[in-house]
CSV table of C-alpha atoms in Angstrom, one decimal:
chain,number,residue,atom,x,y,z
A,1,MET,CA,96.5,128.1,157.4
A,2,PHE,CA,93.6,128.7,154.9
A,3,THR,CA,91.6,131.1,157.2
A,4,ILE,CA,88.6,133.0,155.8
A,5,LEU,CA,89.2,136.7,156.3
A,6,GLU,CA,86.1,138.1,154.6
A,7,LYS,CA,82.8,136.9,153.3
A,8,GLU,CA,80.2,138.6,151.2
A,9,HIS,CA,76.9,137.4,149.7
A,10,PHE,CA,76.5,138.4,146.1
A,11,SER,CA,73.1,136.7,146.1
A,12,GLU,CA,71.3,134.1,148.1
A,13,ASN,CA,73.3,131.3,146.6
A,14,VAL,CA,76.6,133.0,145.5
A,15,VAL,CA,79.2,133.9,148.1
A,16,LYS,CA,82.6,135.6,147.8
A,17,PHE,CA,85.4,134.6,150.2
A,18,ILE,CA,88.8,136.2,150.8
A,19,VAL,CA,91.0,133.4,152.0
A,20,GLU,CA,94.5,133.5,153.5
A,21,ALA,CA,96.8,131.5,151.1
A,22,PRO,CA,100.1,133.4,150.7
A,23,GLN,CA,102.0,130.9,148.5
A,24,ILE,CA,99.1,130.6,146.1
A,25,ALA,CA,98.6,134.4,146.0
A,26,ARG,CA,102.2,134.9,145.0
A,27,SER,CA,102.3,132.3,142.2
A,28,ARG,CA,98.8,132.4,140.7
A,29,ARG,CA,98.1,133.7,137.2
A,30,PRO,CA,94.9,134.4,135.3
A,31,GLY,CA,93.2,131.1,134.4
A,32,HIS,CA,94.5,129.2,137.4
A,33,PHE,CA,92.2,127.3,139.8
A,34,VAL,CA,92.5,125.6,143.2
A,35,ILE,CA,91.1,122.5,144.7
A,36,VAL,CA,89.2,123.2,148.0
A,37,ARG,CA,88.2,120.8,150.7
A,38,CYS,CA,85.9,121.6,153.7
A,39,GLY,CA,86.3,119.1,156.5
A,40,GLU,CA,88.2,115.8,156.8
A,41,GLY,CA,86.8,113.4,154.1
A,42,GLY,CA,85.2,116.4,152.4
A,43,GLU,CA,84.6,116.4,148.6
A,44,ARG,CA,87.3,118.0,146.4
A,45,ILE,CA,85.8,121.2,144.8
A,46,PRO,CA,87.6,122.9,141.9
A,47,LEU,CA,87.3,126.7,142.1
A,48,THR,CA,88.9,129.4,139.8
A,49,ILE,CA,91.0,132.0,141.6
A,50,ALA,CA,88.9,135.1,140.9
A,51,ASP,CA,91.6,137.5,142.3
A,52,ALA,CA,94.7,137.6,144.4
A,53,ASP,CA,96.6,140.0,146.6
A,54,PRO,CA,100.3,138.9,146.9
A,55,VAL,CA,101.1,141.6,149.4
A,56,ARG,CA,98.3,140.6,151.8
A,57,GLY,CA,98.7,136.9,150.9
A,58,THR,CA,95.0,136.3,150.0
A,59,ILE,CA,93.0,134.9,147.2
A,60,MET,CA,89.4,135.5,146.2
A,61,LEU,CA,87.0,132.6,145.7
A,62,VAL,CA,83.4,132.8,144.5
A,63,VAL,CA,81.3,129.8,145.4
A,64,GLN,CA,77.8,129.0,144.2
A,65,GLN,CA,75.7,126.7,146.4
A,66,VAL,CA,74.7,123.7,144.2
A,67,GLY,CA,75.2,120.7,146.5
A,68,VAL,CA,76.1,119.5,149.9
A,69,SER,CA,79.8,120.4,149.7
A,70,THR,CA,79.3,123.9,148.4
A,71,CYS,CA,76.6,124.5,151.0
A,72,LYS,CA,79.1,123.5,153.7
A,73,ILE,CA,81.7,125.9,152.3
A,74,CYS,CA,79.1,128.8,152.0
A,75,ALA,CA,78.1,128.2,155.6
A,76,LEU,CA,81.7,129.1,156.8
A,77,GLU,CA,82.2,132.5,158.4
A,78,PRO,CA,85.3,134.8,158.8
A,79,GLY,CA,87.7,133.2,161.2
A,80,ASP,CA,86.8,129.7,160.0
A,81,SER,CA,89.3,127.8,157.9
A,82,LEU,CA,89.1,125.6,154.8
A,83,THR,CA,90.7,122.2,155.3
A,84,ASP,CA,92.7,122.2,152.1
A,85,VAL,CA,93.4,124.7,149.3
A,86,VAL,CA,95.7,123.1,146.6
A,87,GLY,CA,97.1,125.1,143.7
A,88,PRO,CA,97.5,127.0,141.6
A,89,LEU,CA,96.5,124.3,139.0
A,90,GLY,CA,95.7,124.3,135.3
A,91,GLN,CA,97.2,126.2,132.4
A,92,ALA,CA,97.4,130.0,132.7
A,93,THR,CA,95.6,132.2,130.3
A,94,HIS,CA,97.6,133.4,127.3
A,95,ILE,CA,97.7,137.1,127.6
A,96,GLY,CA,98.9,139.3,124.8
A,97,HIS,CA,98.4,142.7,123.1
A,98,VAL,CA,95.9,142.0,120.4
A,99,GLY,CA,93.9,145.2,120.1
A,100,THR,CA,90.2,145.2,121.2
A,101,VAL,CA,89.1,142.3,123.4
A,102,VAL,CA,85.5,141.6,124.3
A,103,CYS,CA,85.3,139.7,127.6
A,104,CYS,CA,81.8,138.3,128.2
A,105,GLY,CA,80.7,136.4,131.4
A,106,GLY,CA,77.5,134.8,132.5
A,107,GLY,CA,76.5,134.5,136.1
A,108,VAL,CA,79.3,133.2,138.3
A,109,GLY,CA,81.4,132.9,135.1
A,110,VAL,CA,82.3,136.5,135.8
A,111,ALA,CA,84.5,135.4,138.7
A,112,PRO,CA,87.1,133.6,136.5
A,113,LEU,CA,86.8,136.3,133.9
A,114,LEU,CA,87.9,139.1,136.3
A,115,PRO,CA,91.6,138.3,136.4
A,116,ILE,CA,91.6,137.9,132.6
A,117,ILE,CA,90.0,141.3,132.2
A,118,LYS,CA,92.6,142.9,134.4
A,119,ALA,CA,95.5,141.1,132.6
A,120,MET,CA,94.2,142.0,129.2
A,121,LYS,CA,93.9,145.7,130.2
A,122,GLN,CA,97.4,145.7,131.7
A,123,ALA,CA,98.7,144.2,128.4
A,124,GLY,CA,97.5,147.4,126.7
A,125,ASN,CA,94.3,146.1,125.1
A,126,ARG,CA,91.0,148.0,124.7
A,127,VAL,CA,88.7,145.9,126.9
A,128,VAL,CA,84.9,145.8,126.5
A,129,THR,CA,83.2,143.7,129.2
A,130,VAL,CA,79.8,142.2,128.7
A,131,LEU,CA,78.1,140.9,131.9
A,132,ALA,CA,75.0,138.8,131.6
A,133,ALA,CA,72.6,137.3,134.2
A,134,ARG,CA,68.9,136.4,134.4
A,135,THR,CA,68.1,139.3,136.8
A,136,ARG,CA,69.7,142.3,138.4
A,137,GLU,CA,70.3,140.4,141.6
A,138,LEU,CA,72.5,137.8,139.8
A,139,VAL,CA,74.9,140.4,138.3
A,140,ILE,CA,78.2,140.0,140.1
A,141,LEU,CA,81.5,141.9,140.3
A,142,GLU,CA,80.4,144.8,138.2
A,143,ASP,CA,82.3,147.3,140.4
A,144,GLN,CA,85.5,145.1,140.3
A,145,VAL,CA,85.6,144.8,136.4
A,146,ALA,CA,84.7,148.4,135.7
A,147,PRO,CA,88.2,149.9,136.6
A,148,TRP,CA,89.8,147.5,134.1
A,149,SER,CA,87.3,147.9,131.3
A,150,ASP,CA,87.0,150.7,128.7
A,151,GLU,CA,83.3,149.9,128.7
A,152,VAL,CA,80.9,147.7,130.6
A,153,ILE,CA,77.7,146.4,129.1
A,154,VAL,CA,75.2,144.6,131.3
A,155,MET,CA,72.6,142.3,129.8
A,156,THR,CA,69.7,140.8,131.8
A,157,ASP,CA,67.2,138.3,130.6
A,158,ASP,CA,64.3,140.2,132.2
A,159,GLY,CA,65.5,143.7,131.6
A,160,SER,CA,65.6,144.5,135.3
A,161,TYR,CA,69.1,146.0,134.9
A,162,GLY,CA,71.2,147.2,132.0
A,163,ARG,CA,69.8,146.1,128.7
A,164,LYS,CA,67.2,143.4,128.1
A,165,GLY,CA,68.6,140.5,126.1
A,166,LEU,CA,71.2,137.8,126.0
A,167,VAL,CA,74.9,138.0,126.2
A,168,THR,CA,75.2,137.3,122.5
A,169,ASP,CA,73.1,140.5,121.8
A,170,GLY,CA,75.6,142.6,123.7
A,171,VAL,CA,78.6,140.9,122.0
A,172,GLU,CA,77.2,141.2,118.5
A,173,ASP,CA,76.4,144.9,119.0
A,174,VAL,CA,80.1,145.5,119.8
A,175,ILE,CA,81.3,143.4,116.8
A,176,ARG,CA,79.0,145.3,114.5
A,177,ARG,CA,80.2,148.8,115.6
A,178,GLU,CA,83.9,148.2,115.8
A,179,LYS,CA,86.7,145.8,114.9
A,180,VAL,CA,87.1,143.2,117.6
A,181,ASP,CA,90.3,141.2,117.7
A,182,GLN,CA,89.5,138.6,120.3
A,183,VAL,CA,86.5,137.4,122.4
A,184,VAL,CA,86.8,135.7,125.8
A,185,THR,CA,83.7,133.9,127.1
A,186,ILE,CA,83.2,132.2,130.4
A,187,GLY,CA,79.8,131.0,131.8
A,188,PRO,CA,77.3,128.2,131.4
A,189,ALA,CA,78.3,125.8,128.6
A,190,VAL,CA,75.2,126.7,126.5
A,191,MET,CA,76.0,130.4,126.7
A,192,MET,CA,79.6,129.7,125.5
A,193,LYS,CA,78.3,127.5,122.7
A,194,PHE,CA,76.2,130.3,121.3
A,195,VAL,CA,78.9,133.0,121.8
A,196,ALA,CA,81.2,130.7,119.8
A,197,LYS,CA,78.7,130.2,117.0
A,198,LEU,CA,78.2,134.0,116.8
A,199,THR,CA,81.9,134.9,116.7
A,200,GLU,CA,82.7,132.1,114.3
A,201,ARG,CA,80.3,133.8,111.8
A,202,TYR,CA,82.2,137.0,112.2
A,203,GLY,CA,85.6,135.3,112.1
A,204,VAL,CA,86.6,136.6,115.6
A,205,PRO,CA,89.1,134.3,117.5
A,206,THR,CA,87.4,133.2,120.7
A,207,MET,CA,88.6,131.6,123.9
A,208,CYS,CA,86.4,129.9,126.4
A,209,SER,CA,86.9,128.3,129.8
A,210,LEU,CA,85.4,124.9,130.5
A,211,ASN,CA,85.9,124.9,134.2
A,212,THR,CA,82.3,124.0,134.9
A,213,ILE,CA,82.9,120.3,133.9
A,214,MET,CA,85.8,119.8,136.2
A,215,VAL,CA,85.5,117.4,139.2
A,216,ASP,CA,88.7,116.0,140.5
A,217,GLY,CA,91.0,118.7,139.1
A,218,THR,CA,94.1,116.4,138.6
A,219,GLY,CA,93.4,114.5,135.4
A,220,MET,CA,92.8,111.3,137.3
A,221,CYS,CA,89.0,110.9,137.2
A,222,GLY,CA,88.5,111.6,133.5
A,223,ALA,CA,85.2,113.4,134.2
A,224,CYS,CA,86.3,116.5,132.4
A,225,ARG,CA,87.0,114.8,129.0
A,226,VAL,CA,86.1,117.1,126.2
A,227,THR,CA,86.7,117.0,122.4
A,228,VAL,CA,88.6,119.9,121.1
A,229,GLY,CA,89.5,120.0,117.4
A,230,GLY,CA,88.6,116.3,117.1
A,231,ARG,CA,91.0,115.3,119.9
A,232,THR,CA,90.3,114.3,123.5
A,233,ARG,CA,91.4,116.9,126.1
A,234,PHE,CA,91.2,117.0,129.9
A,235,VAL,CA,90.0,120.4,131.1
A,236,CYS,CA,91.8,120.3,134.4
A,237,VAL,CA,95.3,119.6,133.0
A,238,ASP,CA,95.1,120.8,129.3
A,239,GLY,CA,92.9,123.8,130.1
A,240,PRO,CA,90.6,125.1,131.4
A,241,GLU,CA,90.8,127.4,128.4
A,242,PHE,CA,90.5,126.4,124.8
A,243,ASP,CA,89.7,127.7,121.3
A,244,ALA,CA,85.9,128.0,121.6
A,245,HIS,CA,85.5,127.3,117.8
A,246,GLN,CA,87.2,123.9,118.2
A,247,VAL,CA,85.1,122.7,121.3
A,248,ASP,CA,82.4,120.1,120.8
A,249,PHE,CA,79.8,121.9,123.0
A,250,ASP,CA,77.0,119.4,122.2
A,251,GLU,CA,79.1,116.6,123.5
A,252,MET,CA,80.0,118.6,126.6
A,253,LEU,CA,76.4,119.5,127.3
A,254,MET,CA,75.4,115.9,127.0
A,255,ARG,CA,78.1,114.9,129.5
A,256,LEU,CA,77.1,117.7,131.9
A,257,ARG,CA,73.6,116.4,131.9
A,258,SER,CA,74.8,113.0,133.1
A,259,TYR,CA,76.0,114.6,136.4
A,260,ASN,CA,72.6,116.3,137.1
């Protein structure tokens, strides 16, 4: 049922799949994720739905090879099938007409950011997208976000593409030149932490996605516990998106290190 129809390497360790999943494609909304399993007895892997085509009955998944299970998934080819794809799960992104929205993504965080960019634009917002990566080779989905963005800014750590600098440099430049009504940030936890610190100084409401800490995806394992506004939340059932200014990123980073 969950046949892989297309496969594309974004980089050596990041792969895009188009997977046949008609029921999920019809019901998915921005912010939703799925649980994927490759092989009987395989590990459950939570992956954000990067895009969906309800007519074709497909979803887009972007997978980064970081361990045995993701390596098995990335080794699959068109015609192969995933054993399980369960979803859509999680809380959908709140989309509204707010004015100017800056959407900033780091590395593979651009994948879950893509459907939010599209939805924000369709809601009538001005959308400025900031893509960040260490090098040119690690910038993904630029062509896909461009049609839904009024402006795309690319930042690379080494200056090999776009502008040299961090994602916060690009975001701050936009905030300084025009009124920004909301920021959405998705990427490594440390990146989101510093985006949140930046936007808090300017008083710009900011939403982040904490999907990187999810493990089981059903609220059963407790691995994705985070503190938001002084209260314990479970990313997989209460999120994955939260008010970035309320997230205890230092606690989250400490807990992420325990899994490495």
